Amino acid sequence: MPPELLALVAHHCHRINAYLARAQHMQTLHGDDMRQWQRLVLSALTDALAHNHLLVGTLAAYLQRQDLAPDLLRRYLQSPDTDRYITREAVEHLDGLTGAVPEEAAEPVWTASRRIARDGG
């Protein structure tokens, strides 16, 4: 397994777990204020979801570049639509992780991805 992908999974799982823990902890901080609780819990959960989506898309983009059969990739993703996960941001994230030169100017996600790969997560 390429070390960049291991770092990718470690980084995003750490972030996802932190957001999920934050969502769980909101009850103790704002359990009496329903509006505040709703806002903060949904914010934390959507942040976790965004990290999960980027992680899945980046791994799928890697597998696609490794010429994994499209049917097998769709089966792994449990989705008939790989474009749902392999977004421009996921491809840029992969480019940053692997040090590939992006086709367009480097976006912030690319430079952050280099840091993940360099630091190991």
XYZ file of N, CA and C in Angstrom:
363
model
N 0.851 -1.180 0.000
C 0.000 0.000 0.000
C 0.892 1.236 0.000
N 0.633 2.180 -0.911
C 1.434 3.413 -0.931
C 1.295 4.194 0.379
N 2.405 4.691 0.925
C 2.340 5.413 2.202
C 1.452 6.654 2.134
N 1.347 7.265 0.956
C 0.489 8.449 0.823
C -0.972 8.101 1.088
N -1.392 6.926 0.650
C -2.782 6.524 0.871
C -3.031 6.173 2.332
N -2.048 5.562 2.962
C -2.179 5.291 4.393
C -2.277 6.601 5.173
N -1.466 7.584 4.784
C -1.520 8.903 5.431
C -2.869 9.571 5.184
N -3.386 9.418 3.968
C -4.697 9.980 3.621
C -5.782 9.421 4.529
N -5.822 8.107 4.663
C -6.840 7.469 5.489
C -6.676 7.892 6.947
N -5.454 7.893 7.446
C -5.216 8.292 8.837
C -5.665 9.728 9.078
N -5.308 10.619 8.174
C -5.659 12.033 8.328
C -7.172 12.232 8.370
N -7.846 11.700 7.363
C -9.289 11.938 7.291
C -10.055 11.198 8.383
N -9.642 9.991 8.738
C -10.316 9.285 9.829
C -10.155 10.049 11.142
N -8.978 10.604 11.363
C -8.770 11.416 12.566
C -9.721 12.610 12.581
N -9.808 13.300 11.445
C -10.692 14.476 11.366
C -12.164 14.079 11.508
N -12.557 12.994 10.829
C -13.951 12.529 10.906
C -14.304 12.175 12.347
N -13.437 11.435 13.005
C -13.701 11.054 14.399
C -13.799 12.268 15.309
N -12.973 13.275 15.060
C -13.033 14.494 15.871
C -14.373 15.201 15.691
N -14.852 15.283 14.457
C -16.154 15.924 14.218
C -17.292 15.116 14.817
N -17.221 13.784 14.737
C -18.267 12.950 15.329
C -18.264 13.078 16.851
N -17.089 13.132 17.445
C -16.995 13.320 18.892
C -17.563 14.683 19.286
N -17.285 15.685 18.475
C -17.827 17.018 18.748
C -19.352 16.984 18.713
N -19.917 16.291 17.726
C -21.378 16.197 17.625
C -21.965 15.517 18.861
N -21.320 14.468 19.334
C -21.786 13.777 20.530
C -21.680 14.661 21.768
N -20.644 15.453 21.826
C -20.372 16.284 23.006
C -21.312 17.490 23.101
N -21.961 17.857 22.011
C -22.812 19.051 22.009
C -23.962 18.951 23.001
N -24.435 17.753 23.266
C -25.546 17.614 24.201
C -25.156 18.101 25.589
N -23.926 17.808 25.982
C -23.500 18.236 27.317
C -23.294 19.743 27.378
N -22.972 20.355 26.245
C -22.737 21.803 26.240
C -24.000 22.608 25.973
N -24.862 22.091 25.106
C -26.015 22.885 24.659
C -27.314 22.087 24.690
N -27.408 21.104 25.574
C -28.594 20.267 25.638
C -29.869 21.012 25.944
N -29.777 22.145 26.623
C -30.972 22.907 26.987
C -31.378 23.906 25.909
N -30.490 24.213 24.986
C -30.768 25.184 23.926
C -30.890 24.440 22.594
N -32.130 24.084 22.232
C -32.372 23.240 21.068
C -31.827 23.850 19.781
N -32.021 25.131 19.570
C -31.538 25.763 18.332
C -30.015 25.707 18.234
N -29.351 26.040 19.303
C -27.890 26.008 19.321
C -27.388 24.574 19.108
N -28.015 23.626 19.786
C -27.642 22.224 19.639
C -27.809 21.763 18.201
N -28.958 22.059 17.595
C -29.211 21.650 16.204
C -28.151 22.214 15.264
N -27.886 23.482 15.411
C -26.922 24.151 14.535
C -25.536 23.529 14.668
N -25.080 23.343 15.874
C -23.728 22.841 16.100
C -23.586 21.359 15.753
N -24.598 20.564 16.052
C -24.537 19.141 15.718
C -24.542 18.956 14.210
N -25.451 19.632 13.521
C -25.486 19.488 12.059
C -24.210 20.012 11.413
N -23.655 21.061 11.943
C -22.401 21.586 11.409
C -21.276 20.560 11.562
N -21.164 19.969 12.736
C -20.120 18.961 12.975
C -20.334 17.734 12.090
N -21.573 17.289 11.957
C -21.854 16.100 11.150
C -21.607 16.341 9.662
N -21.941 17.518 9.173
C -21.675 17.789 7.755
C -20.183 17.965 7.496
N -19.437 18.466 8.472
C -17.977 18.514 8.328
C -17.401 17.103 8.250
N -17.900 16.205 9.092
C -17.455 14.806 9.045
C -17.810 14.181 7.701
N -18.993 14.461 7.221
C -19.441 13.927 5.934
C -18.565 14.430 4.789
N -18.194 15.696 4.826
C -17.340 16.259 3.772
C -15.977 15.564 3.754
N -15.406 15.320 4.917
C -14.118 14.607 4.983
C -14.268 13.178 4.468
N -15.356 12.523 4.839
C -15.591 11.155 4.384
C -15.739 11.112 2.867
N -16.482 12.037 2.332
C -16.703 12.088 0.885
C -15.387 12.327 0.144
N -14.567 13.237 0.641
C -13.280 13.511 0.012
C -12.356 12.299 0.112
N -12.364 11.638 1.244
C -11.550 10.440 1.431
C -11.958 9.344 0.449
N -13.237 9.049 0.369
C -13.727 8.009 -0.535
C -13.424 8.377 -1.979
N -13.668 9.616 -2.344
C -13.415 10.047 -3.715
C -11.946 9.994 -4.091
N -11.087 10.348 -3.176
C -9.650 10.324 -3.446
C -9.161 8.891 -3.616
N -9.615 7.995 -2.754
C -9.244 6.585 -2.898
C -9.796 6.004 -4.197
N -11.015 6.369 -4.542
C -11.610 5.876 -5.791
C -10.845 6.414 -7.005
N -10.435 7.671 -6.948
C -9.651 8.242 -8.047
C -8.320 7.511 -8.192
N -7.717 7.149 -7.070
C -6.471 6.391 -7.116
C -6.692 5.033 -7.786
N -7.735 4.335 -7.375
C -8.029 3.027 -7.964
C -8.342 3.142 -9.451
N -9.025 4.207 -9.813
C -9.328 4.441 -11.226
C -8.039 4.644 -12.022
N -7.106 5.391 -11.467
C -5.814 5.607 -12.144
C -4.984 4.324 -12.220
N -5.259 3.407 -11.321
C -4.564 2.125 -11.341
C -5.263 1.136 -12.277
N -6.203 1.633 -13.057
C -6.944 0.841 -14.045
C -7.770 -0.283 -13.429
N -8.311 -0.036 -12.238
C -9.257 -0.984 -11.672
C -10.468 -1.033 -12.596
N -10.977 -2.200 -12.849
C -12.132 -2.348 -13.736
C -13.282 -1.461 -13.246
N -13.898 -0.698 -14.154
C -14.990 0.210 -13.752
C -16.121 -0.491 -12.998
N -16.475 -1.706 -13.411
C -17.534 -2.427 -12.704
C -17.134 -2.751 -11.271
N -15.882 -3.103 -11.083
C -15.394 -3.413 -9.749
C -15.357 -2.159 -8.879
N -14.931 -1.036 -9.467
C -14.920 0.224 -8.721
C -16.331 0.614 -8.311
N -17.286 0.479 -9.204
C -18.680 0.788 -8.855
C -19.178 -0.132 -7.736
N -18.764 -1.394 -7.778
C -19.161 -2.332 -6.726
C -18.533 -1.929 -5.393
N -17.251 -1.557 -5.411
C -16.598 -1.111 -4.177
C -17.284 0.129 -3.599
N -17.666 1.046 -4.483
C -18.306 2.286 -4.042
C -19.786 2.087 -3.706
N -20.318 0.929 -4.078
C -21.736 0.639 -3.870
C -22.611 1.696 -4.529
N -22.175 2.099 -5.725
C -22.867 3.160 -6.454
C -22.671 2.964 -7.953
N -23.724 3.153 -8.737
C -23.566 3.058 -10.185
C -22.867 4.280 -10.779
N -22.706 5.319 -9.976
C -22.164 6.587 -10.470
C -20.867 6.929 -9.752
N -19.726 6.632 -10.387
C -18.440 6.944 -9.748
C -18.188 8.444 -9.687
N -18.798 9.214 -10.595
C -18.620 10.670 -10.575
C -19.200 11.302 -9.314
N -20.065 10.579 -8.658
C -20.622 11.071 -7.397
C -19.511 11.248 -6.362
N -18.489 10.414 -6.453
C -17.380 10.449 -5.508
C -16.100 11.041 -6.097
N -15.820 10.710 -7.340
C -14.568 11.173 -7.956
C -14.802 12.569 -8.528
N -14.719 13.540 -7.649
C -14.946 14.934 -8.004
C -13.620 15.600 -8.378
N -13.705 16.801 -8.885
C -12.500 17.579 -9.203
C -11.653 17.759 -7.952
N -12.301 18.011 -6.824
C -11.566 18.199 -5.567
C -10.854 16.908 -5.157
N -11.490 15.757 -5.353
C -10.853 14.477 -5.008
C -9.640 14.223 -5.900
N -9.754 14.542 -7.192
C -8.627 14.365 -8.112
C -7.483 15.302 -7.734
N -7.794 16.532 -7.378
C -6.766 17.474 -6.939
C -6.115 16.996 -5.645
N -6.913 16.432 -4.767
C -6.396 15.894 -3.506
C -5.416 14.761 -3.798
N -5.783 13.883 -4.711
C -4.905 12.783 -5.099
C -3.624 13.308 -5.735
N -3.745 14.291 -6.612
C -2.555 14.882 -7.231
C -1.607 15.436 -6.177
N -2.177 16.100 -5.188
C -1.352 16.649 -4.121
C -0.676 15.568 -3.302
N -1.409 14.510 -3.019
C -0.834 13.407 -2.238
C 0.310 12.729 -2.964
N 0.143 12.548 -4.246
C 1.129 11.794 -5.021
C 2.203 12.678 -5.626
N 2.056 13.997 -5.505
C 3.038 14.911 -6.071
C 2.872 15.119 -7.564
N 1.752 14.655 -8.105
C 1.488 14.857 -9.532
C 1.279 16.343 -9.793
N 1.677 16.778 -10.948
C 1.491 18.182 -11.318
C 0.049 18.360 -11.769
N -0.702 19.224 -11.092
C -2.096 19.417 -11.482
C -2.185 20.090 -12.850
N -3.264 19.780 -13.579
C -3.457 20.361 -14.900
C -3.705 21.863 -14.822
N -4.342 22.297 -13.759
C -4.617 23.718 -13.558
C -3.799 24.195 -12.363
N -3.865 25.491 -12.093
C -3.121 26.057 -10.968
C -3.480 25.326 -9.685
N -2.497 25.141 -8.825
C -2.702 24.407 -7.574
C -3.710 25.128 -6.694
N -4.675 24.379 -6.234
C -5.688 24.888 -5.308
C -5.221 24.598 -3.887
N -5.858 25.223 -2.904
C -5.467 24.965 -1.514
C -5.517 23.486 -1.135
N -6.466 22.715 -1.696
C -6.556 21.299 -1.351
C -5.302 20.560 -1.808
N -4.697 20.985 -2.909
C -3.499 20.328 -3.427
C -2.338 20.524 -2.458
N -2.149 21.748 -2.012
C -1.035 22.021 -1.103
C -1.269 21.366 0.259
N -2.511 21.315 0.717
C -2.807 20.618 1.973
C -2.538 19.127 1.820
N -2.819 18.580 0.648
C -2.581 17.164 0.394
C -1.103 16.837 0.439
N -0.274 17.711 -0.063
C 1.182 17.492 0.002
C 1.626 17.382 1.446
N 1.047 18.231 2.301
C 1.379 18.229 3.723
C 0.961 16.899 4.369
N -0.202 16.372 4.010
C -0.655 15.084 4.534
C 0.320 13.996 4.145
N 0.711 13.966 2.878
C 1.637 12.941 2.385
C 3.002 13.072 3.058
N 3.462 14.313 3.210
C 4.788 14.552 3.796
C 4.819 14.166 5.275
N 3.755 14.538 5.991
C 3.744 14.333 7.440
C 3.190 12.962 7.846
N 2.702 12.215 6.899
C 2.181 10.882 7.203
C 0.823 10.884 7.865
N 0.047 11.898 7.631
C -1.305 11.917 8.182
C -1.517 13.159 8.955
